[in-house]
Coordinates of C-alpha atoms in Angstrom, one line a residue:
X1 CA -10.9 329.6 36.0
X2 CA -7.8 328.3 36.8
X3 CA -9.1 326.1 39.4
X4 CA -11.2 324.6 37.0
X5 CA -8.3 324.3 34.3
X6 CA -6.2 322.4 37.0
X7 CA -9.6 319.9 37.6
X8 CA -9.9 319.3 34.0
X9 CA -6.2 318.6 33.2
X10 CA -6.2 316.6 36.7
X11 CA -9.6 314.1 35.7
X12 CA -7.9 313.9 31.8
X13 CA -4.6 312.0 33.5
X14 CA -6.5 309.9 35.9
X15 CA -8.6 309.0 32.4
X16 CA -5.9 308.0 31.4
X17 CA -4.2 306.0 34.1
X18 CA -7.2 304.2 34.3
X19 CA -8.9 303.9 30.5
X20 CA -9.9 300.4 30.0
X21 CA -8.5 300.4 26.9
X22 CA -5.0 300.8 28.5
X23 CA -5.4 297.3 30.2
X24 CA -6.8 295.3 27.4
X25 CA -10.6 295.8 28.3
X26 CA -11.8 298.0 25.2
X27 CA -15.7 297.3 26.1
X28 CA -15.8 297.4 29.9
X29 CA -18.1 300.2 31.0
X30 CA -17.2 302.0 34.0
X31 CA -20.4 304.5 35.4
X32 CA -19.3 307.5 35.7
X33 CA -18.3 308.2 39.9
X34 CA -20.5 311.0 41.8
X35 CA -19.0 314.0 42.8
X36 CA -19.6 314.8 46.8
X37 CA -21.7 317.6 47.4
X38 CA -17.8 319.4 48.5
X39 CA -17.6 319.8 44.9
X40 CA -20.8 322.0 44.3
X41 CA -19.6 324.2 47.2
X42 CA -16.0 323.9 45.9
X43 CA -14.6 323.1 49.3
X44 CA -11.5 320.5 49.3
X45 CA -12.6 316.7 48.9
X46 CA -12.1 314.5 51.7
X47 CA -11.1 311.3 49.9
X48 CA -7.6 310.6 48.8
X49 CA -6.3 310.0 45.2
X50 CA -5.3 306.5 46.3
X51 CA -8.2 305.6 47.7
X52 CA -10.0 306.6 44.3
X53 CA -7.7 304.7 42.6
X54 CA -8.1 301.5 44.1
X55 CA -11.8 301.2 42.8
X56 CA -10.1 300.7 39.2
X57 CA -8.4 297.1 38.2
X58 CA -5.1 296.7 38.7
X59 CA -2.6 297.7 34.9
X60 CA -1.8 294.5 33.9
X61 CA 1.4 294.5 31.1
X62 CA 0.2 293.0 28.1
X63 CA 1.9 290.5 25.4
X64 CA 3.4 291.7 22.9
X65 CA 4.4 288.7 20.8
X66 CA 2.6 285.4 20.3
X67 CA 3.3 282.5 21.9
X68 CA 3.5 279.0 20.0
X69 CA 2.4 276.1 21.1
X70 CA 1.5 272.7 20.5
X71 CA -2.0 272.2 18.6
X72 CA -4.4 270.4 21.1
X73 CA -6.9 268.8 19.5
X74 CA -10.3 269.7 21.5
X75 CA -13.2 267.0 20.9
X76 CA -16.5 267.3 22.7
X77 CA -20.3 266.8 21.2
X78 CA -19.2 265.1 18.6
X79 CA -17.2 267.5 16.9
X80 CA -13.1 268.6 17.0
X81 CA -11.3 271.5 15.9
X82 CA -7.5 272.7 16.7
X83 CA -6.8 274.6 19.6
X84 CA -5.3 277.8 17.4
X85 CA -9.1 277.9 15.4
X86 CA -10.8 277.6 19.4
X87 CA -8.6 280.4 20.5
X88 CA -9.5 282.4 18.1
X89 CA -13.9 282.0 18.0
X90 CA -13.0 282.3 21.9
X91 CA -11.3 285.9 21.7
X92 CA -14.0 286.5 19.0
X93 CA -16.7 286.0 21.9
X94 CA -14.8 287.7 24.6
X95 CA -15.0 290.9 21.8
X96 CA -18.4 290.2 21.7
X97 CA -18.8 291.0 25.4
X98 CA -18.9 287.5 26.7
X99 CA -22.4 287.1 24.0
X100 CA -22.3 284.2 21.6
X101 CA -24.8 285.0 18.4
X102 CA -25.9 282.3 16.0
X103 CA -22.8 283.1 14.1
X104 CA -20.4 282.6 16.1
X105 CA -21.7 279.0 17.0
X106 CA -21.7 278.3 13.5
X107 CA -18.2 279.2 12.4
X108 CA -17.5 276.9 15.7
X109 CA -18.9 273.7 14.2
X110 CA -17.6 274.1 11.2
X111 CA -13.9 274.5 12.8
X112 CA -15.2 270.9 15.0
X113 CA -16.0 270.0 11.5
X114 CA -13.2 270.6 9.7
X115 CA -10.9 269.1 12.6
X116 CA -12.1 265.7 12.3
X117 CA -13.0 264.8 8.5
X118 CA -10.6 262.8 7.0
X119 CA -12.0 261.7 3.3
X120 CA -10.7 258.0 2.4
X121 CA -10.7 257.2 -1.4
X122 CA -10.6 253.5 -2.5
X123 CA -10.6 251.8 -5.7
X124 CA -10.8 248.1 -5.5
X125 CA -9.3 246.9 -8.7
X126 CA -6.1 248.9 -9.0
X127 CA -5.5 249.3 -5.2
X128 CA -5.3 253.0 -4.9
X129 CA -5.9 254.3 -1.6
X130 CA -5.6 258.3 -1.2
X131 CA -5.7 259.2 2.7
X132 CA -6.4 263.3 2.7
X133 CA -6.4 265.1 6.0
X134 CA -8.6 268.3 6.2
X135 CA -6.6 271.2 7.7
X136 CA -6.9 274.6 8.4
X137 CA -2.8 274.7 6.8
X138 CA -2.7 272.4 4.3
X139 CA -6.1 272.9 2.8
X140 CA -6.8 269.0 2.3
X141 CA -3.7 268.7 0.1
X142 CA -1.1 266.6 2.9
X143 CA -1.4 262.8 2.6
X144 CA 0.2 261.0 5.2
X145 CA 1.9 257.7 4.4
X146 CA 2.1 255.5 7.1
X147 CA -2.0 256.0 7.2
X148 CA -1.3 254.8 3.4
X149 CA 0.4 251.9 4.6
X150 CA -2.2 250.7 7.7
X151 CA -4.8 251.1 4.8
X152 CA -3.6 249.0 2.3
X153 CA -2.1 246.1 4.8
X154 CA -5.8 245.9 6.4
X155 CA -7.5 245.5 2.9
X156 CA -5.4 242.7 2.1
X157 CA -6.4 241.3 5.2
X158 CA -9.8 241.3 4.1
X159 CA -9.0 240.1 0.9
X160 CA -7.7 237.0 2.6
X161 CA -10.4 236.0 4.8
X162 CA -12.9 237.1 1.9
X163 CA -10.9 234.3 -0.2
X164 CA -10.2 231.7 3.0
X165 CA -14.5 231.8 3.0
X166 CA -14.7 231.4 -0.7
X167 CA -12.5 228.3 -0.2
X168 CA -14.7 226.5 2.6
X169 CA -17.6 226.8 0.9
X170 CA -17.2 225.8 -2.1
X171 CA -15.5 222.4 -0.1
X172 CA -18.5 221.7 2.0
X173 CA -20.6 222.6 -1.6
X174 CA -18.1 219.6 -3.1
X175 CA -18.3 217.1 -0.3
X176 CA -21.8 216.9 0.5
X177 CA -23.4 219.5 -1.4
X178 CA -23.8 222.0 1.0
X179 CA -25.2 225.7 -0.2
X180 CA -22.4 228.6 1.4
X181 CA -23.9 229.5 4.9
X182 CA -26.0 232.6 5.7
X183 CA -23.3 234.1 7.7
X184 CA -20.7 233.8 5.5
X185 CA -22.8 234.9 2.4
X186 CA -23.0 237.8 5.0
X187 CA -19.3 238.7 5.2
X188 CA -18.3 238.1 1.7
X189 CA -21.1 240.8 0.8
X190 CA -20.0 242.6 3.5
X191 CA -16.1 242.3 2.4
X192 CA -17.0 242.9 -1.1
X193 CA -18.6 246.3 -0.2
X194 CA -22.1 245.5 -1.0
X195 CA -25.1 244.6 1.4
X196 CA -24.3 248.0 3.4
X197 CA -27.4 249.7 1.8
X198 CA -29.4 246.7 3.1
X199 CA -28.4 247.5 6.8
X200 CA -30.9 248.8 9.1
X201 CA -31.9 249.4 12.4
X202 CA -35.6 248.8 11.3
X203 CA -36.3 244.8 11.1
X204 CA -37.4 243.7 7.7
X205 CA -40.8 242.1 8.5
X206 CA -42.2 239.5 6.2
X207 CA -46.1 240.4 5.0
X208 CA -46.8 236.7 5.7
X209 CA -45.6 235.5 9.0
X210 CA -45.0 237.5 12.2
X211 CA -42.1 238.9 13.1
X212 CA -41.5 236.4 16.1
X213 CA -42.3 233.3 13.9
X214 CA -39.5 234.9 11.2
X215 CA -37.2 234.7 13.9
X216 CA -38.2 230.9 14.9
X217 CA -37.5 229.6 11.4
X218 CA -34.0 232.0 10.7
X219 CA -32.7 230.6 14.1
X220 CA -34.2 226.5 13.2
X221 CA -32.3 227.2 9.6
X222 CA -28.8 227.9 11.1
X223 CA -29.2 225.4 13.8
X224 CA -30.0 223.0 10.6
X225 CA -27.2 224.1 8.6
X226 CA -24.9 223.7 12.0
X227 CA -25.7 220.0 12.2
X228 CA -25.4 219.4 8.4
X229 CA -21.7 220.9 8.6
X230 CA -21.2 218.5 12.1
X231 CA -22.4 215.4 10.0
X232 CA -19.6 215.9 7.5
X233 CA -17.2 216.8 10.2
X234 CA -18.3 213.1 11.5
X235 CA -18.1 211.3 8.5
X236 CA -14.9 212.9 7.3
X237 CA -13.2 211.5 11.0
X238 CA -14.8 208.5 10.3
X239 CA -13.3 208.0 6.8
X240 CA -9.6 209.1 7.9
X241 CA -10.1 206.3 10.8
X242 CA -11.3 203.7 8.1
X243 CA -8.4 204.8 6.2
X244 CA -5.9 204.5 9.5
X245 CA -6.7 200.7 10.4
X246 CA -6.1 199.8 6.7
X247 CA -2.7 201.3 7.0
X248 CA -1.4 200.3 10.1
X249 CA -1.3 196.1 11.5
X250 CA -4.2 195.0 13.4
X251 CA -3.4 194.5 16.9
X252 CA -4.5 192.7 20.1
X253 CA -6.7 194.1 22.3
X254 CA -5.0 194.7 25.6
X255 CA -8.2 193.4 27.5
X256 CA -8.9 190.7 25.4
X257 CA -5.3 189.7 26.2
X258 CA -5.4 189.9 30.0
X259 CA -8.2 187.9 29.8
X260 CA -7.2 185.2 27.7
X261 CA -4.1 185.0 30.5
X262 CA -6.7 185.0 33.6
X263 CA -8.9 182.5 31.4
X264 CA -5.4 179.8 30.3
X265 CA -5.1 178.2 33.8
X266 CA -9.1 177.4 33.6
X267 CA -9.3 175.8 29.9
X268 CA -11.8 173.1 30.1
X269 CA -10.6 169.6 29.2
X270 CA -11.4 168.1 26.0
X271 CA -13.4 165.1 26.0
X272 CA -10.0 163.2 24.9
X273 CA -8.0 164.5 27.4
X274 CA -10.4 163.3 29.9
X275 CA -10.6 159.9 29.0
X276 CA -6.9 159.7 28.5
X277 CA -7.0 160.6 32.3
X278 CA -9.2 158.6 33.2
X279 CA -7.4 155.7 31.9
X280 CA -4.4 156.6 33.3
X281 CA -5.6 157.0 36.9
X282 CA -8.0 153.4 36.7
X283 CA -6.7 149.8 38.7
X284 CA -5.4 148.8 35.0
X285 CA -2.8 150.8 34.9
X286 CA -1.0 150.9 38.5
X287 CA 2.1 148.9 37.5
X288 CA 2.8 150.7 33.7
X289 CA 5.2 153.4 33.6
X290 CA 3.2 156.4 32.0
X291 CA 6.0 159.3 32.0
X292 CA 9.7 159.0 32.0
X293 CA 10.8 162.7 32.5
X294 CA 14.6 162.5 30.7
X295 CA 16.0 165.7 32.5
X296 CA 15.1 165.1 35.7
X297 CA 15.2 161.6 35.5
X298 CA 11.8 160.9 37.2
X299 CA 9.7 158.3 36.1
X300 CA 5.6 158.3 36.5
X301 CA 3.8 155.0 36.8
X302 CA 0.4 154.3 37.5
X303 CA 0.4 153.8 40.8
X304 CA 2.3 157.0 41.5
X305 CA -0.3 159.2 39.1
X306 CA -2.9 157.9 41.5
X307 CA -1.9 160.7 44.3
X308 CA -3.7 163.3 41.7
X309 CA -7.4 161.1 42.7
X310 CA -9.5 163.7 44.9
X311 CA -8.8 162.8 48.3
X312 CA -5.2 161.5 48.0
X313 CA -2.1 163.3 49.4
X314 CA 0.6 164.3 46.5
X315 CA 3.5 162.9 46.7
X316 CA 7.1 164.5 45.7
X317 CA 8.0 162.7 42.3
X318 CA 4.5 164.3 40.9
X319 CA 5.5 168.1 42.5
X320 CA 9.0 167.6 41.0
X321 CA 7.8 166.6 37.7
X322 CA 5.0 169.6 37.8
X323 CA 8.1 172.2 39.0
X324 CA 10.0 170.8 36.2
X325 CA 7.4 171.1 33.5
X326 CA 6.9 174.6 35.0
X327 CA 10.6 175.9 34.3
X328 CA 10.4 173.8 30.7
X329 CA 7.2 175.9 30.4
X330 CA 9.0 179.5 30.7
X331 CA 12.3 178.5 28.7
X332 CA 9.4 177.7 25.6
X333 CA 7.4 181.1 25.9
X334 CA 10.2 183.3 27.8
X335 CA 8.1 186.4 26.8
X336 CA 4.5 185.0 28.4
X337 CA 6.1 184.0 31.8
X338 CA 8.1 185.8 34.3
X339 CA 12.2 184.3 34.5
X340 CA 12.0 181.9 37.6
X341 CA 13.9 178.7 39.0
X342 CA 11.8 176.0 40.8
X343 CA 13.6 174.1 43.8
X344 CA 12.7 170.4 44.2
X345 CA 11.2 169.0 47.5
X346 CA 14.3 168.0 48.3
X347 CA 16.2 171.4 48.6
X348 CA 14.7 173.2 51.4
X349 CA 15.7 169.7 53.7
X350 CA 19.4 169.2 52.5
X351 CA 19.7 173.3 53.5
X352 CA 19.0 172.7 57.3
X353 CA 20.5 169.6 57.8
X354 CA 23.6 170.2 58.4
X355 CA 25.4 169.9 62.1
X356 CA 24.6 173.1 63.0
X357 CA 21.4 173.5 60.6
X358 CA 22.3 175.8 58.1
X359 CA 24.6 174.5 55.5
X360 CA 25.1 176.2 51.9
X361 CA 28.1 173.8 51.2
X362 CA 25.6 170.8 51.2
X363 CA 23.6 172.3 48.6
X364 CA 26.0 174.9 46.6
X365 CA 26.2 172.8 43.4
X366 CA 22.8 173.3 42.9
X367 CA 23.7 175.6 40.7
X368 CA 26.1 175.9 39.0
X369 CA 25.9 177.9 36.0
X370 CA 27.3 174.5 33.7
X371 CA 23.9 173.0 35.4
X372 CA 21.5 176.3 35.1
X373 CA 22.7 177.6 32.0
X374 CA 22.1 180.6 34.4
X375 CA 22.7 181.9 37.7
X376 CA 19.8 183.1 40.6
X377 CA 20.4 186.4 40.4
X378 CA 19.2 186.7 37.2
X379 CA 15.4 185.2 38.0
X380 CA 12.7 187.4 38.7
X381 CA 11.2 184.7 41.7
X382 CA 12.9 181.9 43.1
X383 CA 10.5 179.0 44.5
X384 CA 11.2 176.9 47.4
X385 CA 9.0 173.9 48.4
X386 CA 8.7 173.5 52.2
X387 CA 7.2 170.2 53.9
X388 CA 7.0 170.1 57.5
X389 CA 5.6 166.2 58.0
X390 CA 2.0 165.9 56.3
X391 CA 1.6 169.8 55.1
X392 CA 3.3 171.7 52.2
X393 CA 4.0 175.1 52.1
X394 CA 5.7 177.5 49.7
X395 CA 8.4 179.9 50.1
X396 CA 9.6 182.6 47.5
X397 CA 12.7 184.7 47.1
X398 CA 11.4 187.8 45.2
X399 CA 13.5 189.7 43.7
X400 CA 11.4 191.2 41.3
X401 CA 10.0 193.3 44.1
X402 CA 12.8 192.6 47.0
X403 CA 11.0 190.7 49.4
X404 CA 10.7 187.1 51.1
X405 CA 7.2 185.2 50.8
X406 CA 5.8 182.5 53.2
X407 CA 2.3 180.9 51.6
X408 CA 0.7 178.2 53.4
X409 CA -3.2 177.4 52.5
X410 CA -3.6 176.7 56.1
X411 CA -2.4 180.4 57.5
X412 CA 0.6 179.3 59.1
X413 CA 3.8 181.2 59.8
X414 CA 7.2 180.2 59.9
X415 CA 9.9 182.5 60.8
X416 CA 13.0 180.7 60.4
X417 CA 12.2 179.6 56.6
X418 CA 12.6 183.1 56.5
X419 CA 16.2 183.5 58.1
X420 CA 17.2 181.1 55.7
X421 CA 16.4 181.6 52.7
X422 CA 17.6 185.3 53.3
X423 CA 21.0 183.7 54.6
X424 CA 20.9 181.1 51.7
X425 CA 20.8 184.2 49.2
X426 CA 23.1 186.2 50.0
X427 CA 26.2 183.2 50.1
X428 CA 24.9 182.0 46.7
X429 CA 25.3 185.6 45.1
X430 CA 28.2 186.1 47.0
X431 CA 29.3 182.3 45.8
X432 CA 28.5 182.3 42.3
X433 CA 28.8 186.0 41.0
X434 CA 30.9 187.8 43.6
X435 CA 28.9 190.4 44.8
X436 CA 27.5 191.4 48.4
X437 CA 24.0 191.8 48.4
X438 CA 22.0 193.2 51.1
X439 CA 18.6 192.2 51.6
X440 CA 18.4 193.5 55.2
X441 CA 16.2 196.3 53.4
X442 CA 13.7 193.7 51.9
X443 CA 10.2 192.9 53.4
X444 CA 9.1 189.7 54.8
X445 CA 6.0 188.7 54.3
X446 CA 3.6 186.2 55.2
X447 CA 0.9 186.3 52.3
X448 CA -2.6 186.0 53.8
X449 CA -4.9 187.3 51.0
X450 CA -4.4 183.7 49.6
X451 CA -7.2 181.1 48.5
X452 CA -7.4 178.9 52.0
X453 CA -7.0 174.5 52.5
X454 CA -10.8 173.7 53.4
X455 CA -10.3 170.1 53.9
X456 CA -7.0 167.9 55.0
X457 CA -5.7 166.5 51.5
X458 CA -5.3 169.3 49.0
X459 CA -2.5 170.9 50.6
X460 CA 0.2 170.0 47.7
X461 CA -2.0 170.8 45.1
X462 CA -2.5 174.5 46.6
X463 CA 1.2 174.8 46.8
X464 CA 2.1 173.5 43.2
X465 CA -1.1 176.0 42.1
X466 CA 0.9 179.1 44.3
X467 CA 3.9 178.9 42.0
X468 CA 1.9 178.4 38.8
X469 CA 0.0 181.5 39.2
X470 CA 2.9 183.8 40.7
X471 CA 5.2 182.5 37.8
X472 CA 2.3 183.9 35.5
X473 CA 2.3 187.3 37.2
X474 CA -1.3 187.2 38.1
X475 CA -3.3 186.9 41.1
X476 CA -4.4 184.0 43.0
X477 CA -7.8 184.1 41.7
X478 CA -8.8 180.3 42.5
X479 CA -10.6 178.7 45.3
X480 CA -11.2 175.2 47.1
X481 CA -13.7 174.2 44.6
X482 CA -11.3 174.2 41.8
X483 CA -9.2 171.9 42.9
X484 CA -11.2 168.7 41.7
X485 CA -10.3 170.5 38.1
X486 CA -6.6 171.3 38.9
X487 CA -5.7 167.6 40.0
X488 CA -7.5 166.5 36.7
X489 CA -5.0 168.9 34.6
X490 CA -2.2 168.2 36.2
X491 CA -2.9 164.6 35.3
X492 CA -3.2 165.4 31.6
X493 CA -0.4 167.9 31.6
X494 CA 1.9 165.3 33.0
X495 CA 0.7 162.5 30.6
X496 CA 1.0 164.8 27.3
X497 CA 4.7 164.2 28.0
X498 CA 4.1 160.8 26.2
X499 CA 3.2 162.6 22.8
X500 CA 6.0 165.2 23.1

């Protein structure tokens, strides 16, 4: 007996030790361990306490208090709940033995539930918008006021662009009598909270047409309406442009300008002018004097006006008079005509013929600013007639673009008008306004994409042609056959000096 007593009192502490509920586990099942046959016989076990104690879990020291902490909200399935309610249905199914009955699943959708409603009141007239949160705390009775705020600030929004709709159209309805457009008959109903009971995944399908056709005719009525709305867009740009050229001053075309300048130097003759030419240039008239040029104190007679026949050589008091009606030309009409000074025939060959050739001193009362009115460096060109014997070239100082030209209608090249007309403009700036210039930097050039001599008379009128055109600031867009026409005008420009 008392070895039994001492067994009993021995298996009731190891109960104990090792009770389940002693760890936390109040429905774990442990199967009850088989005694070895040494018990029967009541000979001494051969297994160890510790060894029989290892088969049981380690004691683990349970938590006494709570712990807080932050509420995670826990979404999945369509559903959220706190993390404080899914700690709690989770200890209720670890109770349960790990099993989760139909009524455990349904107190877990409803904590999902309850964790995600929020009920949104709104009344439209007086603005009152009540934002209640559903809580397992508060019981639906917090209301959180910066939701309050979002709310209201994005209903006014909507009550803007609901207005900011209203307002287009009942313009385009004004203007050109335009019904309010599908779409935003759409929104308005949409803004004003109707037309939601008319949404639906299922496509309305008309009894009388096929649903594709439908579709045809909705999509031909809004491309209709778009090109009703893009006719008034047109007409109303057309009407503020109508209303723009009455307000501001008609102006020149640019184009038609440029070519009224290309198309000047090519203006026809009258019938007049031709037979006042004519005359002029007949046997009749060889000993009257035609033109008496007061300024440059030339004189034209017949006989001299008979160089500008086709075939005939020109001769210097007709170049002269043409330079001088040139300059007269751009002192009348400053703004149509670049700022140049024309050289006589006579300059270039009182420059080089001094002892040594080059002689400014010969030549540097040319001009004077009493003479001028004005001094070289002020000109955009600078012309220069050259004659070597039976030819005439032309040379230009070009300031405008710092450079020395060379023309000749026959291709020639001639490097020492060059050297002096760059040596000749530097003493008369240095001379007559005190300044060193250096034109070391500037470009010589021989111009070769020129209108070319195709015979051996027209050589003057080419060069008197050269400074017309260059003075105009346009190309040399003439050719040999115009020259019959060029000796013809400067006939008549020449005699018109008579009726000035």
């Amino acid at each position: 007996m008392g070895a039994l007593t001492s067994n009993r009192f021995k298996r009731h502490s190891d109960s104990q030790i090792s009770s389940p509920a002693a760890f936390g586990y109040d429905q774990i099942h442990v199967s009850k361990k088989l005694r070895p046959s040494g018990w029967a016989s009541g000979s001494v076990s051969t297994v160890s306490s510790v060894s029989r104690l290892r088969l049981y879990p380690n004691q683990v020291t349970p938590i006494v208090r709570e712990i807080q902490a932050p509420c995670v909200v826990v979404r999945g399935f369509g559903y959220s709940c706190s993390g404080n309610s899914r700690a709690k249905l989770d200890k209720l199914g670890n109770n349960l033995g790990g099993r989760m009955d139909l009524f455990t699943k349904y107190l877990r959708a409803k904590e999902d539930a309850k964790g995600s409603c929020r009920f949104v009141s709104f009344e439209k007239d007086e603005e009152v918008v009540e934002v209640i949160e559903v809580d397992d705390e508060n019981d639906g009775s917090a209301v959180v006021e910066s939701e309050r705020e979002d709310v209201v600030n994005k209903l006014g929004e909507l009550q803007d662009i609901r207005d900011k709709y209203r307002e287009l159209d009942v313009k385009a309805e004004e203007n050109v009598g335009l019904q309010p457009s599908t779409s935003s008959g759409a929104v308005l109903e949409l803004l004003d909270g109707k037309g939601f009971e008319s949404l639906s995944l299922e496509p309305r399908v008309d009894a009388g047409l096929p649903y594709h056709k439908k579709l045809l005719i909705e999509s031909a009525r809004k491309h209709d309406m778009r090109l009703q709305r893009l006719n008034f867009d047109i007409k109303l740009q057309e009407e503020r442009r109508a209303l723009f050229k009455q307000l501001t001053p008609a102006k020149k075309d640019e184009s038609k300008k440029d070519e009224d300048v290309l198309l000047e130097p090519f203006r026809p003759l009258t019938e007049d002018d031709e037979e006042m030419v004519a005359d002029a240039l007949s046997s009749s008239s060889r000993r009257k004097v035609l033109v008496t040029h007061d300024n440059s104190n030339i004189t034209i007679t017949g006989e001299v006006l008979r160089c500008l026949r086709p075939g005939a050589w020109l001769n210097d008091e007709v170049i002269n008079l043409y330079l001088e009606l040139l300059k007269e030309r751009e002192k009348k009409e400053p703004k149509k005509f670049l700022k140049c000074h024309f050289f006589n025939t006579f300059f270039y060959k009182k420059l080089i013929s001094g002892r040594t050739g080059y002689d400014y001193k010969s030549v540097r009362r040319w001009t004077t600013q009493r003479k001028l009115g004005y001094s070289l460096l002020e000109c955009d060109k600078i012309f220069v007639p050259v004659h070597k014997e039976i030819h005439w070239c032309l040379a230009v100082i070009n300031k405008k673009e710092e450079k020395f030209q060379y023309l000749d209608s026959l291709g020639g090249v001639d490097k020492q008008v060059m050297r002096v007309l760059a040596k000749y403009f530097v003493d008369e700036v240095k001379d007559k306004n005190g300044e060193d210039i250096d034109v070391t930097s500037w470009q010589q050039e021989y111009v070769t994409d020129l209108p070319n001599q195709e015979n051996g008379f027209d050589c003057g009128v080419f060069m008197i042609k050269y400074a017309d055109f260059y003075s105009r600031d346009i190309g040399l867009c003439f050719k040999q056959e115009h020259m019959p026409y060029f000796r013809l005008r400067t006939a008549k420009e020449i005699l018109r000096l008579r009726a000035d």
